[in-house]
Amino acid sequence: RDGLSDASIARLLSSIKALYRWLGRTYDIENAEIAYLQGPKRPQRLPRPVSIEAAKDLIEEAGTDPDSEAWINARDAAVLSLLYGAGLRISEALSLTGGDLPAPERLRIAGKGGKVRIVPLIPVVRKAVDTYASLCPYNLGRNDALFRGAKGGALNPRLIQGLVQKLRAVLGLPDTATPHALRHAFATHLLAAGADLRAIQTLLGHASLSTTQVYTGVDAERLRDVYAAAHPRA
């Protein structure tokens, strides 16, 4: 009645239930009925991928910054290529070491919860990584971080987040164009091209297929837009 959103109502209800659980443990004040209260169903939030053109523009722009050294441009392009071309998380891309050189056709990635997956690397991604490695002025030992900051330490993920923030301003992209949006784009564009959902689940390292299924909503949304724009009676 106060005009609160479904998310706010669900959050308040969760707080009330937590309060009564604490009252029960601490003061023996029981309220069994509170457990039967159900909040509103919250609509599933769809991922917001960048378009194919925007993904290409981000990678190209990252690799041609006239104000940066050539090896840093190559580094930035390689990291973004791994996010979009292999669907890696930032943490996964930055966990690579010199032992992953030269860039292999199949990359072994330890993802969330230590879940290991094998990710194929397409030639353009392998070339981006190897180009960076050939230009990097620091020794990339087998157990050393592959991607380095300007002073030689392991690259901080905040630098990549800041880079994408700067690039989206240059390219006129929305705030939703983040490094993780490149991973979303990897999945969405594969699905749109006919890739199997189970295969995408494996490539992303999702433990559950239901996590991957959110991308079907994104693709369905895109199809509706195409239909509305193209149908003569729309």
PDB file of C-alpha atoms in Angstrom:
ATOM      1  CA  ARG A   1       0.000   0.000   0.000  1.00  0.00           C
ATOM      2  CA  ASP A   2       2.946   2.324   0.563  1.00  0.00           C
ATOM      3  CA  GLY A   3       4.067   1.808  -3.015  1.00  0.00           C
ATOM      4  CA  LEU A   4       7.174  -0.219  -2.193  1.00  0.00           C
ATOM      5  CA  SER A   5       8.736  -2.296  -4.935  1.00  0.00           C
ATOM      6  CA  ASP A   6       8.610  -6.087  -4.824  1.00  0.00           C
ATOM      7  CA  ALA A   7      12.339  -6.132  -4.019  1.00  0.00           C
ATOM      8  CA  SER A   8      11.852  -3.842  -1.009  1.00  0.00           C
ATOM      9  CA  ILE A   9       8.918  -5.899   0.283  1.00  0.00           C
ATOM     10  CA  ALA A  10      10.917  -9.132  -0.046  1.00  0.00           C
ATOM     11  CA  ARG A  11      13.858  -7.554   1.785  1.00  0.00           C
ATOM     12  CA  LEU A  12      11.651  -6.303   4.647  1.00  0.00           C
ATOM     13  CA  LEU A  13       9.958  -9.689   4.998  1.00  0.00           C
ATOM     14  CA  SER A  14      13.354 -11.392   5.122  1.00  0.00           C
ATOM     15  CA  SER A  15      14.419  -9.004   7.916  1.00  0.00           C
ATOM     16  CA  ILE A  16      11.246  -9.703   9.925  1.00  0.00           C
ATOM     17  CA  LYS A  17      11.736 -13.475   9.613  1.00  0.00           C
ATOM     18  CA  ALA A  18      15.372 -13.119  10.674  1.00  0.00           C
ATOM     19  CA  LEU A  19      14.269 -11.059  13.703  1.00  0.00           C
ATOM     20  CA  TYR A  20      11.837 -13.764  14.844  1.00  0.00           C
ATOM     21  CA  ARG A  21      14.460 -16.476  14.388  1.00  0.00           C
ATOM     22  CA  TRP A  22      16.757 -14.465  16.684  1.00  0.00           C
ATOM     23  CA  LEU A  23      13.933 -13.889  19.206  1.00  0.00           C
ATOM     24  CA  GLY A  24      13.256 -17.634  19.239  1.00  0.00           C
ATOM     25  CA  ARG A  25      16.912 -18.521  19.873  1.00  0.00           C
ATOM     26  CA  THR A  26      17.563 -15.777  22.402  1.00  0.00           C
ATOM     27  CA  TYR A  27      14.312 -15.280  24.334  1.00  0.00           C
ATOM     28  CA  ASP A  28      12.179 -18.329  23.444  1.00  0.00           C
ATOM     29  CA  ILE A  29       9.654 -16.054  21.748  1.00  0.00           C
ATOM     30  CA  GLU A  30       8.104 -18.237  19.060  1.00  0.00           C
ATOM     31  CA  ASN A  31       6.061 -17.118  16.067  1.00  0.00           C
ATOM     32  CA  ALA A  32       5.581 -20.147  13.827  1.00  0.00           C
ATOM     33  CA  GLU A  33       3.088 -18.327  11.609  1.00  0.00           C
ATOM     34  CA  ILE A  34       5.749 -15.899  10.357  1.00  0.00           C
ATOM     35  CA  ALA A  35       7.378 -18.732   8.410  1.00  0.00           C
ATOM     36  CA  TYR A  36       4.217 -19.121   6.318  1.00  0.00           C
ATOM     37  CA  LEU A  37       4.259 -15.533   5.086  1.00  0.00           C
ATOM     38  CA  GLN A  38       5.257 -15.400   1.434  1.00  0.00           C
ATOM     39  CA  GLY A  39       6.584 -12.320  -0.257  1.00  0.00           C
ATOM     40  CA  PRO A  40       6.044 -11.291  -3.882  1.00  0.00           C
ATOM     41  CA  LYS A  41       7.801 -13.245  -6.584  1.00  0.00           C
ATOM     42  CA  ARG A  42      10.645 -11.145  -7.896  1.00  0.00           C
ATOM     43  CA  PRO A  43      11.079 -11.101 -11.669  1.00  0.00           C
ATOM     44  CA  GLN A  44      14.286 -12.733 -12.852  1.00  0.00           C
ATOM     45  CA  ARG A  45      16.894 -10.146 -13.708  1.00  0.00           C
ATOM     46  CA  LEU A  46      18.304 -10.743 -17.159  1.00  0.00           C
ATOM     47  CA  PRO A  47      22.007 -10.330 -17.935  1.00  0.00           C
ATOM     48  CA  ARG A  48      22.863  -7.243 -19.968  1.00  0.00           C
ATOM     49  CA  PRO A  49      25.381  -8.216 -22.634  1.00  0.00           C
ATOM     50  CA  VAL A  50      26.992  -5.785 -25.051  1.00  0.00           C
ATOM     51  CA  SER A  51      26.296  -6.159 -28.760  1.00  0.00           C
ATOM     52  CA  ILE A  52      28.693  -7.899 -31.142  1.00  0.00           C
ATOM     53  CA  GLU A  53      29.732  -4.527 -32.565  1.00  0.00           C
ATOM     54  CA  ALA A  54      30.275  -3.026 -29.102  1.00  0.00           C
ATOM     55  CA  ALA A  55      32.408  -6.004 -28.013  1.00  0.00           C
ATOM     56  CA  LYS A  56      34.597  -5.633 -31.104  1.00  0.00           C
ATOM     57  CA  ASP A  57      34.867  -1.875 -30.585  1.00  0.00           C
ATOM     58  CA  LEU A  58      35.882  -2.267 -26.925  1.00  0.00           C
ATOM     59  CA  ILE A  59      38.680  -4.704 -27.782  1.00  0.00           C
ATOM     60  CA  GLU A  60      39.895  -2.654 -30.756  1.00  0.00           C
ATOM     61  CA  GLU A  61      39.838   0.626 -28.831  1.00  0.00           C
ATOM     62  CA  ALA A  62      41.674  -0.952 -25.890  1.00  0.00           C
ATOM     63  CA  GLY A  63      44.474  -2.026 -28.237  1.00  0.00           C
ATOM     64  CA  THR A  64      44.989   1.323 -29.946  1.00  0.00           C
ATOM     65  CA  ASP A  65      45.170   3.922 -27.155  1.00  0.00           C
ATOM     66  CA  PRO A  66      47.724   6.505 -28.383  1.00  0.00           C
ATOM     67  CA  ASP A  67      48.448   7.566 -24.792  1.00  0.00           C
ATOM     68  CA  SER A  68      49.565   4.095 -23.660  1.00  0.00           C
ATOM     69  CA  GLU A  69      52.656   2.028 -24.352  1.00  0.00           C
ATOM     70  CA  ALA A  70      52.336  -0.668 -26.999  1.00  0.00           C
ATOM     71  CA  TRP A  71      52.657  -3.538 -24.501  1.00  0.00           C
ATOM     72  CA  ILE A  72      49.939  -2.077 -22.264  1.00  0.00           C
ATOM     73  CA  ASN A  73      47.601  -1.682 -25.239  1.00  0.00           C
ATOM     74  CA  ALA A  74      48.330  -5.302 -26.182  1.00  0.00           C
ATOM     75  CA  ARG A  75      47.724  -6.395 -22.569  1.00  0.00           C
ATOM     76  CA  ASP A  76      44.365  -4.644 -22.368  1.00  0.00           C
ATOM     77  CA  ALA A  77      43.236  -6.057 -25.720  1.00  0.00           C
ATOM     78  CA  ALA A  78      44.321  -9.563 -24.641  1.00  0.00           C
ATOM     79  CA  VAL A  79      42.394  -9.419 -21.353  1.00  0.00           C
ATOM     80  CA  LEU A  80      39.196  -8.173 -23.031  1.00  0.00           C
ATOM     81  CA  SER A  81      39.645 -10.807 -25.746  1.00  0.00           C
ATOM     82  CA  LEU A  82      39.681 -13.512 -23.067  1.00  0.00           C
ATOM     83  CA  LEU A  83      36.504 -12.136 -21.486  1.00  0.00           C
ATOM     84  CA  TYR A  84      34.579 -11.989 -24.758  1.00  0.00           C
ATOM     85  CA  GLY A  85      36.339 -14.674 -26.796  1.00  0.00           C
ATOM     86  CA  ALA A  86      36.527 -17.324 -24.051  1.00  0.00           C
ATOM     87  CA  GLY A  87      33.853 -16.231 -21.564  1.00  0.00           C
ATOM     88  CA  LEU A  88      36.280 -15.865 -18.664  1.00  0.00           C
ATOM     89  CA  ARG A  89      35.626 -13.882 -15.522  1.00  0.00           C
ATOM     90  CA  ILE A  90      38.154 -11.093 -14.797  1.00  0.00           C
ATOM     91  CA  SER A  91      39.530 -13.109 -11.878  1.00  0.00           C
ATOM     92  CA  GLU A  92      40.025 -16.128 -14.145  1.00  0.00           C
ATOM     93  CA  ALA A  93      41.796 -14.146 -16.857  1.00  0.00           C
ATOM     94  CA  LEU A  94      44.097 -12.504 -14.314  1.00  0.00           C
ATOM     95  CA  SER A  95      44.874 -15.840 -12.664  1.00  0.00           C
ATOM     96  CA  LEU A  96      46.719 -17.032 -15.785  1.00  0.00           C
ATOM     97  CA  THR A  97      50.467 -17.447 -15.458  1.00  0.00           C
ATOM     98  CA  GLY A  98      53.508 -17.626 -17.687  1.00  0.00           C
ATOM     99  CA  GLY A  99      52.935 -21.387 -17.683  1.00  0.00           C
ATOM    100  CA  ASP A 100      49.962 -20.774 -19.979  1.00  0.00           C
ATOM    101  CA  LEU A 101      52.291 -19.534 -22.736  1.00  0.00           C
ATOM    102  CA  PRO A 102      52.279 -19.840 -25.642  1.00  0.00           C
ATOM    103  CA  ALA A 103      48.501 -19.557 -25.559  1.00  0.00           C
ATOM    104  CA  PRO A 104      47.163 -23.109 -26.000  1.00  0.00           C
ATOM    105  CA  GLU A 105      44.202 -24.286 -28.049  1.00  0.00           C
ATOM    106  CA  ARG A 106      42.592 -25.448 -24.799  1.00  0.00           C
ATOM    107  CA  LEU A 107      42.979 -23.566 -21.547  1.00  0.00           C
ATOM    108  CA  ARG A 108      42.538 -25.156 -18.123  1.00  0.00           C
ATOM    109  CA  ILE A 109      40.631 -22.772 -15.857  1.00  0.00           C
ATOM    110  CA  ALA A 110      39.933 -23.104 -12.132  1.00  0.00           C
ATOM    111  CA  GLY A 111      36.700 -21.185 -11.622  1.00  0.00           C
ATOM    112  CA  LYS A 112      34.390 -20.496  -8.681  1.00  0.00           C
ATOM    113  CA  GLY A 113      34.553 -23.057  -5.917  1.00  0.00           C
ATOM    114  CA  GLY A 114      37.653 -24.585  -7.460  1.00  0.00           C
ATOM    115  CA  LYS A 115      35.562 -26.044 -10.299  1.00  0.00           C
ATOM    116  CA  VAL A 116      37.937 -26.823 -13.169  1.00  0.00           C
ATOM    117  CA  ARG A 117      36.913 -26.568 -16.812  1.00  0.00           C
ATOM    118  CA  ILE A 118      38.624 -26.715 -20.182  1.00  0.00           C
ATOM    119  CA  VAL A 119      38.025 -23.684 -22.387  1.00  0.00           C
ATOM    120  CA  PRO A 120      38.911 -23.719 -26.093  1.00  0.00           C
ATOM    121  CA  LEU A 121      40.742 -20.608 -27.319  1.00  0.00           C
ATOM    122  CA  ILE A 122      39.936 -19.451 -30.840  1.00  0.00           C
ATOM    123  CA  PRO A 123      42.927 -18.276 -32.946  1.00  0.00           C
ATOM    124  CA  VAL A 124      42.202 -14.542 -32.577  1.00  0.00           C
ATOM    125  CA  VAL A 125      42.286 -14.843 -28.775  1.00  0.00           C
ATOM    126  CA  ARG A 126      45.494 -16.910 -28.809  1.00  0.00           C
ATOM    127  CA  LYS A 127      47.098 -14.329 -31.089  1.00  0.00           C
ATOM    128  CA  ALA A 128      46.098 -11.468 -28.745  1.00  0.00           C
ATOM    129  CA  VAL A 129      47.625 -13.236 -25.718  1.00  0.00           C
ATOM    130  CA  ASP A 130      50.840 -14.185 -27.550  1.00  0.00           C
ATOM    131  CA  THR A 131      51.231 -10.668 -28.975  1.00  0.00           C
ATOM    132  CA  TYR A 132      51.018  -9.232 -25.469  1.00  0.00           C
ATOM    133  CA  ALA A 133      53.542 -11.774 -24.152  1.00  0.00           C
ATOM    134  CA  SER A 134      56.010 -10.900 -26.908  1.00  0.00           C
ATOM    135  CA  LEU A 135      55.818  -7.183 -26.050  1.00  0.00           C
ATOM    136  CA  CYS A 136      55.706  -7.401 -22.233  1.00  0.00           C
ATOM    137  CA  PRO A 137      58.959  -6.000 -20.793  1.00  0.00           C
ATOM    138  CA  TYR A 138      58.831  -8.238 -17.703  1.00  0.00           C
ATOM    139  CA  ASN A 139      59.929 -11.824 -17.303  1.00  0.00           C
ATOM    140  CA  LEU A 140      56.852 -14.034 -17.494  1.00  0.00           C
ATOM    141  CA  GLY A 141      58.045 -17.007 -15.450  1.00  0.00           C
ATOM    142  CA  ARG A 142      56.046 -20.210 -15.372  1.00  0.00           C
ATOM    143  CA  ASN A 143      54.588 -19.477 -11.931  1.00  0.00           C
ATOM    144  CA  ASP A 144      54.392 -15.705 -12.337  1.00  0.00           C
ATOM    145  CA  ALA A 145      51.267 -13.703 -13.190  1.00  0.00           C
ATOM    146  CA  LEU A 146      50.818 -13.459 -16.936  1.00  0.00           C
ATOM    147  CA  PHE A 147      49.206 -10.023 -16.933  1.00  0.00           C
ATOM    148  CA  ARG A 148      51.259  -7.268 -15.331  1.00  0.00           C
ATOM    149  CA  GLY A 149      50.696  -3.719 -14.187  1.00  0.00           C
ATOM    150  CA  ALA A 150      52.875  -0.851 -15.373  1.00  0.00           C
ATOM    151  CA  LYS A 151      55.383  -1.437 -12.538  1.00  0.00           C
ATOM    152  CA  GLY A 152      55.583  -5.182 -13.060  1.00  0.00           C
ATOM    153  CA  GLY A 153      53.243  -6.458 -10.354  1.00  0.00           C
ATOM    154  CA  ALA A 154      50.196  -8.620 -11.014  1.00  0.00           C
ATOM    155  CA  LEU A 155      47.523  -6.647 -12.844  1.00  0.00           C
ATOM    156  CA  ASN A 156      44.793  -5.332 -10.541  1.00  0.00           C
ATOM    157  CA  PRO A 157      41.233  -6.092 -11.743  1.00  0.00           C
ATOM    158  CA  ARG A 158      40.224  -2.524 -10.881  1.00  0.00           C
ATOM    159  CA  LEU A 159      42.453  -1.327 -13.721  1.00  0.00           C
ATOM    160  CA  ILE A 160      40.440  -3.380 -16.209  1.00  0.00           C
ATOM    161  CA  GLN A 161      37.181  -2.113 -14.709  1.00  0.00           C
ATOM    162  CA  GLY A 162      38.480   1.457 -15.005  1.00  0.00           C
ATOM    163  CA  LEU A 163      39.626   0.796 -18.562  1.00  0.00           C
ATOM    164  CA  VAL A 164      36.172  -0.380 -19.657  1.00  0.00           C
ATOM    165  CA  GLN A 165      34.560   2.577 -17.890  1.00  0.00           C
ATOM    166  CA  LYS A 166      36.813   4.917 -19.867  1.00  0.00           C
ATOM    167  CA  LEU A 167      36.204   3.067 -23.145  1.00  0.00           C
ATOM    168  CA  ARG A 168      32.436   3.086 -22.815  1.00  0.00           C
ATOM    169  CA  ALA A 169      32.555   6.886 -22.415  1.00  0.00           C
ATOM    170  CA  VAL A 170      34.666   7.152 -25.578  1.00  0.00           C
ATOM    171  CA  LEU A 171      32.393   4.784 -27.520  1.00  0.00           C
ATOM    172  CA  GLY A 172      29.115   6.131 -26.145  1.00  0.00           C
ATOM    173  CA  LEU A 173      28.102   2.831 -24.546  1.00  0.00           C
ATOM    174  CA  PRO A 174      25.714   2.544 -21.555  1.00  0.00           C
ATOM    175  CA  ASP A 175      26.813   2.003 -17.950  1.00  0.00           C
ATOM    176  CA  THR A 176      25.855  -1.664 -18.323  1.00  0.00           C
ATOM    177  CA  ALA A 177      28.901  -2.135 -20.603  1.00  0.00           C
ATOM    178  CA  THR A 178      31.187  -3.642 -17.961  1.00  0.00           C
ATOM    179  CA  PRO A 179      33.906  -6.314 -18.142  1.00  0.00           C
ATOM    180  CA  HIS A 180      31.367  -8.905 -16.987  1.00  0.00           C
ATOM    181  CA  ALA A 181      29.017  -7.812 -19.783  1.00  0.00           C
ATOM    182  CA  LEU A 182      31.623  -9.202 -22.193  1.00  0.00           C
ATOM    183  CA  ARG A 183      31.247 -12.626 -20.542  1.00  0.00           C
ATOM    184  CA  HIS A 184      27.457 -12.260 -20.825  1.00  0.00           C
ATOM    185  CA  ALA A 185      27.930 -11.361 -24.500  1.00  0.00           C
ATOM    186  CA  PHE A 186      30.048 -14.489 -25.043  1.00  0.00           C
ATOM    187  CA  ALA A 187      27.166 -16.683 -23.859  1.00  0.00           C
ATOM    188  CA  THR A 188      24.365 -14.709 -25.503  1.00  0.00           C
ATOM    189  CA  HIS A 189      26.026 -14.512 -28.908  1.00  0.00           C
ATOM    190  CA  LEU A 190      26.857 -18.231 -28.862  1.00  0.00           C
ATOM    191  CA  LEU A 191      23.242 -19.035 -28.005  1.00  0.00           C
ATOM    192  CA  ALA A 192      21.954 -16.755 -30.779  1.00  0.00           C
ATOM    193  CA  ALA A 193      24.233 -18.575 -33.241  1.00  0.00           C
ATOM    194  CA  GLY A 194      22.699 -21.929 -32.300  1.00  0.00           C
ATOM    195  CA  ALA A 195      25.104 -23.227 -29.630  1.00  0.00           C
ATOM    196  CA  ASP A 196      23.785 -25.910 -27.272  1.00  0.00           C
ATOM    197  CA  LEU A 197      22.824 -24.636 -23.815  1.00  0.00           C
ATOM    198  CA  ARG A 198      24.664 -27.505 -22.104  1.00  0.00           C
ATOM    199  CA  ALA A 199      27.828 -26.644 -24.028  1.00  0.00           C
ATOM    200  CA  ILE A 200      27.540 -22.987 -22.939  1.00  0.00           C
ATOM    201  CA  GLN A 201      27.067 -24.152 -19.331  1.00  0.00           C
ATOM    202  CA  THR A 202      30.325 -26.102 -19.570  1.00  0.00           C
ATOM    203  CA  LEU A 203      32.193 -23.216 -21.209  1.00  0.00           C
ATOM    204  CA  LEU A 204      31.054 -20.773 -18.514  1.00  0.00           C
ATOM    205  CA  GLY A 205      31.727 -23.195 -15.666  1.00  0.00           C
ATOM    206  CA  HIS A 206      28.208 -22.978 -14.228  1.00  0.00           C
ATOM    207  CA  ALA A 207      27.423 -25.700 -11.698  1.00  0.00           C
ATOM    208  CA  SER A 208      23.721 -25.636 -12.569  1.00  0.00           C
ATOM    209  CA  LEU A 209      21.990 -25.408 -15.933  1.00  0.00           C
ATOM    210  CA  SER A 210      19.406 -23.083 -14.390  1.00  0.00           C
ATOM    211  CA  THR A 211      22.137 -20.444 -14.030  1.00  0.00           C
ATOM    212  CA  THR A 212      22.890 -20.680 -17.753  1.00  0.00           C
ATOM    213  CA  GLN A 213      19.210 -20.640 -18.727  1.00  0.00           C
ATOM    214  CA  VAL A 214      18.942 -16.912 -17.957  1.00  0.00           C
ATOM    215  CA  TYR A 215      20.607 -16.333 -21.321  1.00  0.00           C
ATOM    216  CA  THR A 216      17.618 -17.857 -23.109  1.00  0.00           C
ATOM    217  CA  GLY A 217      15.606 -14.926 -21.755  1.00  0.00           C
ATOM    218  CA  VAL A 218      18.081 -12.467 -23.250  1.00  0.00           C
ATOM    219  CA  ASP A 219      17.933 -14.211 -26.623  1.00  0.00           C
ATOM    220  CA  ALA A 220      14.129 -14.350 -26.560  1.00  0.00           C
ATOM    221  CA  GLU A 221      14.076 -10.625 -25.821  1.00  0.00           C
ATOM    222  CA  ARG A 222      16.341  -9.966 -28.811  1.00  0.00           C
ATOM    223  CA  LEU A 223      14.086 -12.106 -31.044  1.00  0.00           C
ATOM    224  CA  ARG A 224      11.043 -10.098 -29.943  1.00  0.00           C
ATOM    225  CA  ASP A 225      12.829  -6.865 -30.856  1.00  0.00           C
ATOM    226  CA  VAL A 226      13.782  -8.244 -34.283  1.00  0.00           C
ATOM    227  CA  TYR A 227      10.223  -9.461 -34.837  1.00  0.00           C
ATOM    228  CA  ALA A 228       8.705  -6.125 -33.826  1.00  0.00           C
ATOM    229  CA  ALA A 229      11.097  -4.235 -36.101  1.00  0.00           C
ATOM    230  CA  ALA A 230      10.752  -6.510 -39.125  1.00  0.00           C
ATOM    231  CA  HIS A 231       7.165  -7.781 -39.229  1.00  0.00           C
ATOM    232  CA  PRO A 232       4.995  -5.759 -41.622  1.00  0.00           C
ATOM    233  CA  ARG A 233       2.054  -5.799 -39.201  1.00  0.00           C
ATOM    234  CA  ALA A 234       4.089  -4.985 -36.091  1.00  0.00           C
TER     235      ALA A 234
END
